[in-house]
Structure formats: structure tokens, C-alpha cells
Coordinates of C-alpha atoms and ligand atoms in Angstrom, one line a residue:
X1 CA -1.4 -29.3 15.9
X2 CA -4.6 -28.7 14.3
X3 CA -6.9 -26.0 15.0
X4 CA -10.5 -24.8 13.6
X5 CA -10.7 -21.4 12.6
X6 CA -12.3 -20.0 15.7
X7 CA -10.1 -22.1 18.1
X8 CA -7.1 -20.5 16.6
X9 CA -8.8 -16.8 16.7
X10 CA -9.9 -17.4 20.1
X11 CA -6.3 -18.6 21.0
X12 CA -4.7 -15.1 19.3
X13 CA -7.5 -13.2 20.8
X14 CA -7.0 -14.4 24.1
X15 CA -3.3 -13.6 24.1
X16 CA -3.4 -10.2 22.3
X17 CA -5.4 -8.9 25.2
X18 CA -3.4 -10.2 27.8
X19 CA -0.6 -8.2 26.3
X20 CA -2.9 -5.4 26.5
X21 CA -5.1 -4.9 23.8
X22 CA -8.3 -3.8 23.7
X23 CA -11.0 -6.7 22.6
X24 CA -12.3 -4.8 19.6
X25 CA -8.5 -4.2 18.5
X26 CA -7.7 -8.0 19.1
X27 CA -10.6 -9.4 17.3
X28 CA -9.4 -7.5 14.4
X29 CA -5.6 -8.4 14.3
X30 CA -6.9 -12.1 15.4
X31 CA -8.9 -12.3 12.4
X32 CA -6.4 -10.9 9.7
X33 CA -3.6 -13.4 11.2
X34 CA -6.2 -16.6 11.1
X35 CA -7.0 -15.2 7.3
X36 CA -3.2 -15.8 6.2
X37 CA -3.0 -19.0 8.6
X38 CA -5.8 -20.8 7.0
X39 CA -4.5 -20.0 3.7
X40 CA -1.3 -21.6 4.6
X41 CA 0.9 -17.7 4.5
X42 CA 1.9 -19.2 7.8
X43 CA 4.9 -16.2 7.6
X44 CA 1.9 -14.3 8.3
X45 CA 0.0 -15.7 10.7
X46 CA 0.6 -17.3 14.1
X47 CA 4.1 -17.1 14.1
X48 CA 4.0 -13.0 14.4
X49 CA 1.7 -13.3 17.9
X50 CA 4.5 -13.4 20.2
X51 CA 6.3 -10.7 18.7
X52 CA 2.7 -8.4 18.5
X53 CA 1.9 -9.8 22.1
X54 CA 5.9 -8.3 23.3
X55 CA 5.3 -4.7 21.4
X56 CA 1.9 -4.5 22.9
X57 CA 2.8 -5.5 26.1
X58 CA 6.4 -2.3 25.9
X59 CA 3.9 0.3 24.4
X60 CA 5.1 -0.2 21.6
X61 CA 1.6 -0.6 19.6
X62 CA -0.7 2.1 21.3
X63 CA -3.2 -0.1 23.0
X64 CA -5.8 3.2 22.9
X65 CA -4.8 4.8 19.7
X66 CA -6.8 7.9 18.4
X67 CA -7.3 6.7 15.7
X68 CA -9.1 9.8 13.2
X69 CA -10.0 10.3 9.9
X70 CA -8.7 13.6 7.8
X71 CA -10.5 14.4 5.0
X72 CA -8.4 16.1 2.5
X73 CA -10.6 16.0 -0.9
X74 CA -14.1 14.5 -2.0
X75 CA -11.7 11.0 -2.9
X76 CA -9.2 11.2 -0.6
X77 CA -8.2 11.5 2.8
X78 CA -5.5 10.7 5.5
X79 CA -6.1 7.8 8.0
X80 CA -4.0 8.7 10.9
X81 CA -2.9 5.6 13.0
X82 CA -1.4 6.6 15.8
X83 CA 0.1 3.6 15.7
X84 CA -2.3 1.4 17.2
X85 CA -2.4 -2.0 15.7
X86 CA -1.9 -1.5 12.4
X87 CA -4.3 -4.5 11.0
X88 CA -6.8 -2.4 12.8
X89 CA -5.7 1.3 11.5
X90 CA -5.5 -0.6 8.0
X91 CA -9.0 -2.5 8.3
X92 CA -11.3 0.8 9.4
X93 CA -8.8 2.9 6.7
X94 CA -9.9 0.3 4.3
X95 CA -13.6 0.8 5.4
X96 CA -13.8 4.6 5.1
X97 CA -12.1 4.3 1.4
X98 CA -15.0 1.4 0.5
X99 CA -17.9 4.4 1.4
X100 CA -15.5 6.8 -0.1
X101 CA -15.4 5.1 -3.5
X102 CA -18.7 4.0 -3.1
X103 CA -19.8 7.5 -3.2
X104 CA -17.3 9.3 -5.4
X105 CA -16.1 6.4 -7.5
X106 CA -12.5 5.7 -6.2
X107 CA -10.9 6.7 -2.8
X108 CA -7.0 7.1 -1.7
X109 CA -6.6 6.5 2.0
X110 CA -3.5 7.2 3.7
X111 CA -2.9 5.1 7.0
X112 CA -0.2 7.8 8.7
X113 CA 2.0 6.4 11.7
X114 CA 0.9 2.6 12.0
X115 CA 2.4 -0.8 13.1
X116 CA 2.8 -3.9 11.3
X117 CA -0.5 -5.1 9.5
X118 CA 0.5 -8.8 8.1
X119 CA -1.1 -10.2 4.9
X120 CA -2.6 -6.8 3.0
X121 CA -4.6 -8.6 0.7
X122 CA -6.7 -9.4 3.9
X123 CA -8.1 -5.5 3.2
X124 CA -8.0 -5.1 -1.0
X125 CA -10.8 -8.2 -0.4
X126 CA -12.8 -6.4 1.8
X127 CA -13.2 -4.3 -1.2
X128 CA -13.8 -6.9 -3.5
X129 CA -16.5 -8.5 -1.6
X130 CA -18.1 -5.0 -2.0
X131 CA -17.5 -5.2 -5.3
X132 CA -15.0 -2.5 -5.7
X133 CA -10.9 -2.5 -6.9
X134 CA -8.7 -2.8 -3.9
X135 CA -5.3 -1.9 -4.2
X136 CA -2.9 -1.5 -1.3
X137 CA 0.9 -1.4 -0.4
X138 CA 2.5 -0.7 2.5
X139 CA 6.0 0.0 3.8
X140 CA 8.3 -2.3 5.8
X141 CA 11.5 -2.5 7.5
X142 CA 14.9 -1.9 5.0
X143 CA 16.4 -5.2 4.5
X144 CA 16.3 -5.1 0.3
X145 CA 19.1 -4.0 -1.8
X146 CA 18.4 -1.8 -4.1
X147 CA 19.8 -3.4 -7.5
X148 CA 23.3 -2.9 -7.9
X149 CA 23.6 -2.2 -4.2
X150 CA 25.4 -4.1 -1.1
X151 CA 23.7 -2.9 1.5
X152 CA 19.9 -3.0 2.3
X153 CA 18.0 0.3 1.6
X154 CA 13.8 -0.7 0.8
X155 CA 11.6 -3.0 2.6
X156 CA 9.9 -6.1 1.1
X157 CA 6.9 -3.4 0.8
X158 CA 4.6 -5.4 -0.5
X159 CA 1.8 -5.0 -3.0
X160 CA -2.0 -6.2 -3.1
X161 CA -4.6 -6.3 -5.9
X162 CA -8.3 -8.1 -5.7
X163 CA -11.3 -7.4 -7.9
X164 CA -14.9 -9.2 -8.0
X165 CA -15.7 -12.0 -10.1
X166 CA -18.7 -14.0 -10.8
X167 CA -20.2 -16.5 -7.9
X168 CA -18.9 -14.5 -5.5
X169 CA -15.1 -15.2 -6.8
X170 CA -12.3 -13.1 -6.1
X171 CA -9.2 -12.9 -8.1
X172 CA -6.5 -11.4 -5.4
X173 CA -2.8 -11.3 -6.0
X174 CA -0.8 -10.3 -2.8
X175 CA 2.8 -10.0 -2.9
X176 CA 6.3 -9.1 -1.2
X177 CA 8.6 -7.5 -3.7
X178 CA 11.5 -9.5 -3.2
X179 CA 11.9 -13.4 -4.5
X180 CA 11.6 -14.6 -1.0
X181 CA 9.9 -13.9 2.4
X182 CA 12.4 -13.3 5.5
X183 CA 10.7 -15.8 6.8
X184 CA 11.8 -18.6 4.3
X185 CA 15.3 -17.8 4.8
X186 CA 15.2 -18.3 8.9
X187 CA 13.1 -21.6 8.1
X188 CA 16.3 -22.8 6.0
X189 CA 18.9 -21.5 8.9
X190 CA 16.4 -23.5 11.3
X191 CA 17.0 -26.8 9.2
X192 CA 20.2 -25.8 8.7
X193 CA 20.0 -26.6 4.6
X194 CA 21.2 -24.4 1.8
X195 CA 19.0 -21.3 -0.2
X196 CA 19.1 -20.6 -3.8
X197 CA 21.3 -18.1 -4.5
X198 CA 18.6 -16.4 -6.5
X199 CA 17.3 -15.4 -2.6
X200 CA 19.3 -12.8 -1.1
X201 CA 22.9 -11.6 -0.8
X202 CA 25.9 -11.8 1.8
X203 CA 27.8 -8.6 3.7
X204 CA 29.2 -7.6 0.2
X205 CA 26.1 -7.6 -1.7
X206 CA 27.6 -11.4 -3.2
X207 CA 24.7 -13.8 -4.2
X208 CA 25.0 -16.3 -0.7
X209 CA 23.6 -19.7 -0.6
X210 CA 24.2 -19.7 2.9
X211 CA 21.2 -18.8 5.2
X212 CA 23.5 -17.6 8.2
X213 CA 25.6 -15.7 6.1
X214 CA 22.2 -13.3 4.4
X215 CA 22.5 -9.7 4.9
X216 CA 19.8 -9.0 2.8
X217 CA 17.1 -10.1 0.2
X218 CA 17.2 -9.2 -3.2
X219 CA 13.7 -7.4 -5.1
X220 CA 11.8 -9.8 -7.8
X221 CA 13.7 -9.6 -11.6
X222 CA 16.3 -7.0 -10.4
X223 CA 16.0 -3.1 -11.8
X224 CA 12.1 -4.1 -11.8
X225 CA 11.7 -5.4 -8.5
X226 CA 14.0 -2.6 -7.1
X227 CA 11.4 0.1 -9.0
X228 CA 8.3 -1.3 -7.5
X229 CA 9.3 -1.2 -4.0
X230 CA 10.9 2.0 -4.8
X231 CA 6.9 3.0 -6.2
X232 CA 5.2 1.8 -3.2
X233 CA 8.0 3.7 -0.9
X234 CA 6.9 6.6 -2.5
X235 CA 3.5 6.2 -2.5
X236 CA 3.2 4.8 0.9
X237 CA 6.2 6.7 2.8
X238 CA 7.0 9.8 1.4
X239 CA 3.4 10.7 -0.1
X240 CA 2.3 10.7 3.4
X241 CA 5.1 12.3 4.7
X242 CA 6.8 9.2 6.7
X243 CA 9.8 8.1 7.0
X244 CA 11.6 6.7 3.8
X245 CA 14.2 4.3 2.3
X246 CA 16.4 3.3 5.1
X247 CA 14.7 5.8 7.7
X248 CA 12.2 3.2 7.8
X249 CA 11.8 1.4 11.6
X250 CA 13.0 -1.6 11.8
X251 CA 10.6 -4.2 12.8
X252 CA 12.6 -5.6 16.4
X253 CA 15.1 -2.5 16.5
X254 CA 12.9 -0.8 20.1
X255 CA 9.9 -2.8 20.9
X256 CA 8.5 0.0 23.1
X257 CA 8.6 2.7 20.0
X258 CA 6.0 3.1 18.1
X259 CA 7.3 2.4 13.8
X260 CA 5.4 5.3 12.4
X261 CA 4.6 3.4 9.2
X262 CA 2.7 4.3 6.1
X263 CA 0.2 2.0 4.0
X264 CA -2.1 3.0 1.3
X265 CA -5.2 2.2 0.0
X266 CA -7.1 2.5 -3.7
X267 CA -10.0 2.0 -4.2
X268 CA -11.8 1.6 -7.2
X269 CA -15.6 1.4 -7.9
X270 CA -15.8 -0.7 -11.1
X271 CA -19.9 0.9 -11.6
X272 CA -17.3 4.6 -12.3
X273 CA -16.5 3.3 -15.1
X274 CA -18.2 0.3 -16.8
X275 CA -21.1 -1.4 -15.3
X276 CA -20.4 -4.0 -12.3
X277 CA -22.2 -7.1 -13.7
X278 CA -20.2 -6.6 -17.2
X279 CA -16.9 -6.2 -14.9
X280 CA -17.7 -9.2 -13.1
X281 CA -18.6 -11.4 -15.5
X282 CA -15.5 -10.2 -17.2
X283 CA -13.2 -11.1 -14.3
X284 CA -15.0 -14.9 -14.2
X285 CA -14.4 -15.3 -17.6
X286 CA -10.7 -14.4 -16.9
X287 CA -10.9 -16.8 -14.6
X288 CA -12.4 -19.2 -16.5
X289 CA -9.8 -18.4 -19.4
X290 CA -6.5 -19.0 -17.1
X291 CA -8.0 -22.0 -15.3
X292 CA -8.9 -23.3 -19.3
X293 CA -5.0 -22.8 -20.5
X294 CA -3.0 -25.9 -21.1
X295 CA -0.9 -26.2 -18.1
X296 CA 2.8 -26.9 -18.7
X297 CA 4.9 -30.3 -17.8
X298 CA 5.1 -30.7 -13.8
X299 CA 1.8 -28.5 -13.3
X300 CA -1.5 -29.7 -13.1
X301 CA -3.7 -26.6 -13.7
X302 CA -3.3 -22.8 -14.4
X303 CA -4.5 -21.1 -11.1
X304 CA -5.4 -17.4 -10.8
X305 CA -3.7 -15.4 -8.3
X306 CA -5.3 -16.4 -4.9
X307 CA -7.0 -19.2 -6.3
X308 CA -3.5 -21.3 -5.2
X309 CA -4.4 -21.4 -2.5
X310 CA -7.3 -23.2 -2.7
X311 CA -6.8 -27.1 -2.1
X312 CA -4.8 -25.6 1.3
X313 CA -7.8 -23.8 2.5
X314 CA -10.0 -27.0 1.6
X315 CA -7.7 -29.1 3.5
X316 CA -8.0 -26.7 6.9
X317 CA -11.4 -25.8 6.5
X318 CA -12.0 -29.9 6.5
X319 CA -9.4 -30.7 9.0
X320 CA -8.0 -28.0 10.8
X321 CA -5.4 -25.4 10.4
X322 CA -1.8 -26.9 11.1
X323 CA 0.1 -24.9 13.6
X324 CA 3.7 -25.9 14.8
X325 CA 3.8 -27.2 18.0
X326 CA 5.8 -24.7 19.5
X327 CA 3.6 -21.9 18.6
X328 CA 0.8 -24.2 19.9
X329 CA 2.8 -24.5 23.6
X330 CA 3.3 -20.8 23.7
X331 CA -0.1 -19.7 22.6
X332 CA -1.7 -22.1 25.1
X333 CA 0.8 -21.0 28.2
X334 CA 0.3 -17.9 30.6
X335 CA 3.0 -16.6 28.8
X336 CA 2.4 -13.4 27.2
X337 CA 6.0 -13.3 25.7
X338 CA 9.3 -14.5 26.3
X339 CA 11.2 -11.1 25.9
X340 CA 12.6 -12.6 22.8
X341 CA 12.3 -9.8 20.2
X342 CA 13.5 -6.6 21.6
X343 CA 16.6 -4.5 19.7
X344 CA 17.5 -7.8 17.6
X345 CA 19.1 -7.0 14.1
X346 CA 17.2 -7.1 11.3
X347 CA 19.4 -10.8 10.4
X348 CA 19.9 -11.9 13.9
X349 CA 18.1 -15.3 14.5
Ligands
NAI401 P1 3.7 -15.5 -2.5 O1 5.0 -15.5 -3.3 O2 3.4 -16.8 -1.8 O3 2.5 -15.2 -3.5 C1 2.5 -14.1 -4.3 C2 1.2 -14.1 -5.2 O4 1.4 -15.1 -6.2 C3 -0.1 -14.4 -4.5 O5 -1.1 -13.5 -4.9 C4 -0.4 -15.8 -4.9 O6 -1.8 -16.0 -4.9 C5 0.2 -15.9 -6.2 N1 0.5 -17.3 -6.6 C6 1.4 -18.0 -5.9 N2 1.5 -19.3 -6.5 C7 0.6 -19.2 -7.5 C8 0.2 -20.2 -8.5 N3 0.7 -21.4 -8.5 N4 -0.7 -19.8 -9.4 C9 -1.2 -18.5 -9.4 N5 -0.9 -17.6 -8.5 C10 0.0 -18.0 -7.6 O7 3.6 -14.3 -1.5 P2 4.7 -13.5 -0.7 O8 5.4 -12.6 -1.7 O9 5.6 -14.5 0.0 O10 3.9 -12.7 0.3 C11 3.2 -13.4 1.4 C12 2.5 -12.4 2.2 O11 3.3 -11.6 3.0 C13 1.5 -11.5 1.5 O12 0.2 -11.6 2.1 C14 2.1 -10.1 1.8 O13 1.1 -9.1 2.0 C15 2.7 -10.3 3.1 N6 3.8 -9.3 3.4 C16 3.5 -8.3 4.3 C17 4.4 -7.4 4.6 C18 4.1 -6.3 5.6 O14 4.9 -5.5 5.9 N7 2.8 -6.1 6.0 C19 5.8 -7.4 4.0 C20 5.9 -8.4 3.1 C21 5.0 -9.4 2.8

């Protein structure tokens, strides 16, 4: 099924506040999800509304958070989430860094005690279009192994950067740290076809090529991959005071609890330190640069990161963004869930 932009929004709006959500709140997660849908990151998009719409609907997001700002310095401060939705706790945390950094040069904004808040380069391009630096990482549920480890103990915690170019360009890069999403792994156990065994690892930490058989994922190039989520753990857990490593909530472990995660946010006004037209024009010219470089056999142009995804968005924007028919039926029903997440493991299909 295909669906414009505001169909689908209207569609995610419509069932996020019949699971209880407050219009403002669903606008906001409604339009972070259609951002990652109509760039294709469907692992991010329409296939998470069910499981928002059966948290919501256990208390499990706080439908009424109080959601407060804490000032702890001129550049920093503590967004405290209580975990309402965290797209939303993420998107106005994101908005008090911009005027932060705006006024003091950079910002660092805590979101304390938050839910899940999907594709986080959705709020490091919020800053870009301001033209500031936004940086963000976030935790999320322990199903890495560490490297050398057989047993899960960081999240795919991933990492976002975007910064301003010229015409109104933005160079973001936006990634898990680990080689593959969840999400690709339960696609391949769906068709029932074998992963590279580059993906993830079996009960005994043994490379698995078997999708049923995955216990956990492994980080991006080993030690390295291991290190970054290890950094934004840090920086996003136990620099806030959260929960860490393995403490971490697991995303379907109690639907009516709230996950007390931790996300932040740098921000970086370019005009601190150089000024913004010489940044910009810099970045195009980067961009320009990569998109000049001689592409190598079996690729047909050097992309900048976020620039991928560009021929996808075309494609939508023209002819609407595909959703599986499944997700389609369900979004369209009276359903507001079908009591399908609650206390699953982490690997359980
Ligand atoms: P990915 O592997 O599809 O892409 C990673 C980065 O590489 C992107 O910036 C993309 O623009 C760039 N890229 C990909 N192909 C490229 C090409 N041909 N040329 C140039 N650049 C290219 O992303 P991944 O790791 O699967 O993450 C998907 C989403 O999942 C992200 O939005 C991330 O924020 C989200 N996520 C959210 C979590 C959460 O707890 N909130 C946890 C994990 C991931």
C-alpha cells in the first residue's frame, strides 16, 4: 500500500490517541515515524505503532508527562522526561538546546527518564536547519555483545550527526552501532532465509547464520564498535544518572513500566567558532567533493551520509510511501493493539 505523507501521519496520529495520547504528543511521535518511513528506515517507522499504541494504552508511556527543564549551567541543562513519549521529550529537549546554543554557542541536554524515540537523526536536523551542529545518542535495550563476550550487555545505542550545507543541504549520518538492525534479522526469520554471519551471534557468543538461532547482535568492526556504544552508554546512561549496561529496560520486558531511558543532545553553533556562511559553504563543497569522487565497480555515485536516501524519498514523495499491507489492515482497524508485545524476550519473534 501506498500512502502520502499526511495520510500516513493522519493514520499514526489517529491511532496514537486512541491508545491514549494527547494530540500535541501524537502529532509529534506521528511526524518523527513518517520522517524515517518516507525515507525508507521502515525499522523505524510504521512498524513500531502497534507496539507505541500497546505501551500507551498499559501506562507504560505517561500520556501527561511533566515534562521540565533543569538548568544546570549557562550550556547545559537536564531535560527531565518523565517518560512521556520520548520522540516528544527528545524533540522539545532538542528545542531548548537549539536557543541554548544559539545563545551561548553550544548546549548539552540531558533527556532523563524517556521512552523509545525512533530515528535520532529526526532531532540533530532540527538543528541543522537552524544552522547549528546536532549531535545526539541515545540508549537502548542490551542485546550487543560486548567484544569478546557471549552474552548481550550494550544496546544498539545509536549515534546521530547533521550539520548545514549550502541550498539548504544537510549532510546527516544516523546510525545503530551494531552491523545490523534487530529488525533485519526478524525480516530474514520471517522469510525464513539465512543472515551473514558477520550479523550477530548464537547462545554461546558463536557467529550464527541462523536467524532463529540469534542471541545477540554484534557492534560495527569489533573492539571499535563495542567502544562507541560503550561512549554513548556513558554519555547518555550513566552521565545522567540512569540505568547502565545491562540495567538498561528492555524494550517489550513490562509494557505498563515506564524504561527510564537517557538520550543526549549537542549542540553546536558553527557562528562560535568560524563564521556560518564559510561553514556552510564548506560543508557543500564537501558535498560536492564526495558526490565528485570516482565511484568504485558496482556503484554508481559516492553519496554523502543522508544523501542515500535520496532516490527513495523521490520515489515516495512522487508516488507514495510503501507500507506493508499488514500494517496498513491494522492501522486502518478499530484495533488499538492486539496485546502482542507485552513481557516477550528481547529474541522472541
Ligand atoms: P543505516 O545502516 O541504514 O545507515 C547508517 C548511516 O549510513 C546513515 O547515516 C546513512 O545515511 C548512511 N549511509 C547508508 N548507505 C549509504 C551510502 N550508500 N552512502 C552514504 N551514506 C550511506 O542505519 P542503521 O544503523 O540501520 O540505523 C537506522 C535507524 O535506526 C537510525 O535512524 C537510528 O537512529 C535508528 N535507531 C534508533 C534506536 C533507538 O533506540 N532510538 C536504536 C538503534 C537504531
Amino acid at each position: 500500500m501506498r500512502l502520502s505523507k499526511q495520510d500516513l501521519s493522519n493514520l499514526f496520529k489517529t491511532k496514537l490517541m486512541k491508545a491514549g495520547l494527547t494530540e500535541e504528543h501524537a502529532a509529534i511521535v506521528a511526524d518523527v515515524l513518517v520522517f524515517a518511513d518516507a525515507k525508507g528506515i521502515h525499522s523505524h517507522g510504521a512498524v513500531r505503532v502497534e507496539y507505541y499504541a500497546e505501551r500507551i494504552a498499559k501506562n507504560g508511556i505517561n500520556r501527561n508527562p511533566d515534562f521540565r527543564l533543569e538548568k544546570t549551567g549557562p550550556c547545559t541543562a537536564i531535560y527531565h522526561g518523565d517518560n512521556g513519549a520520548g520522540h516528544v521529550a527528545a524533540k522539545y529537549a532538542m528545542d531548548e538546546a537549539i536557543k541554548i546554543a544559539k545563545e551561548n554557542g553550544i548546549a548539552v541536554v540531558g533527556v532523563r527518564e524517556m521512552s523509545h524515540s525512533g530515528a535520532i537523526s529526526y532531532f540533530t536536523e532540527e538543528a541543522a536547519k537552524q544552522d547549528l551542529i546536532g549531535i545526539s545518542m541515545c540508549q537502548s535495550d542490551p542485546m550487543v555483545v560486548p567484544f569478546g563476550g557471549a552474552e548481550p550487555y550494550y544496546g544498539t545505542n545509536p549515534l546521530a550527526f547533521a550539520a548545514p550545507g549550502t541550498d539548504g543541504r544537510i549532510i546527516s549520518f544516523d546510525m545503530a552501532t551494531t552491523v545490523q538492525a534487530w529488525g533485519k534479522v526478524l525480516h530474514a526469520r520471517s522469510k525464513n532465509t539465512a543472515i551473514p554471519d558477520t550479523w550477530a551471534v548464537d547462545g554461546n557468543g558463536e557467529p550464527t547464520t541462523d536467524p532463529s538461532k540469534v542471541r545477540a547482535l554484534l557492534p560495527i568492526a569489533g573492539p571499535k564498535g563495542y567502544g562507541l556504544a560503550m561512549m554513548i552508554d556513558v554519555l547518555s546512561g550513566i552521565l545522567l544518572g540512569l540505568p547502565f549496561g545491562n540495567k538498561v529496560s528492555s524494550m517489550y520486558h513490562d509494557l505498563s513500566e515506564g524504561r527510564n531511558l537517557g538520550q543526549l543532545h549537542i549542540v553546536i553553533n558553527p557562528s562560535a567558532f568560524t563564521s556560518i556562511e564559510l561553514f556552510k559553504e564548506n560543508i557543500g563543497q564537501t558535498m560536492d567533493d564526495l558526490n565528485a569522487i570516482k565511484p568504485a565497480k558496482g556503484f554508481d555515485k559516492v553519496y554523502y551520509p543522508g544523501q542515500n536516501y535520496e532516490k527513495i524519498e523521490k520515489d515516495y514523495a512522487e508516488n507514495g510511501i510503501e507500507i506493508v499491507d499488514d500494517i496498513y489492515e491494522y492501522l486502518v482497524s478499530d484495533v488499538v493493539h492486539n496485546n502482542a508485545y507485552d513481557h516477550q524476550g528481547t529474541f522472541v519473534e
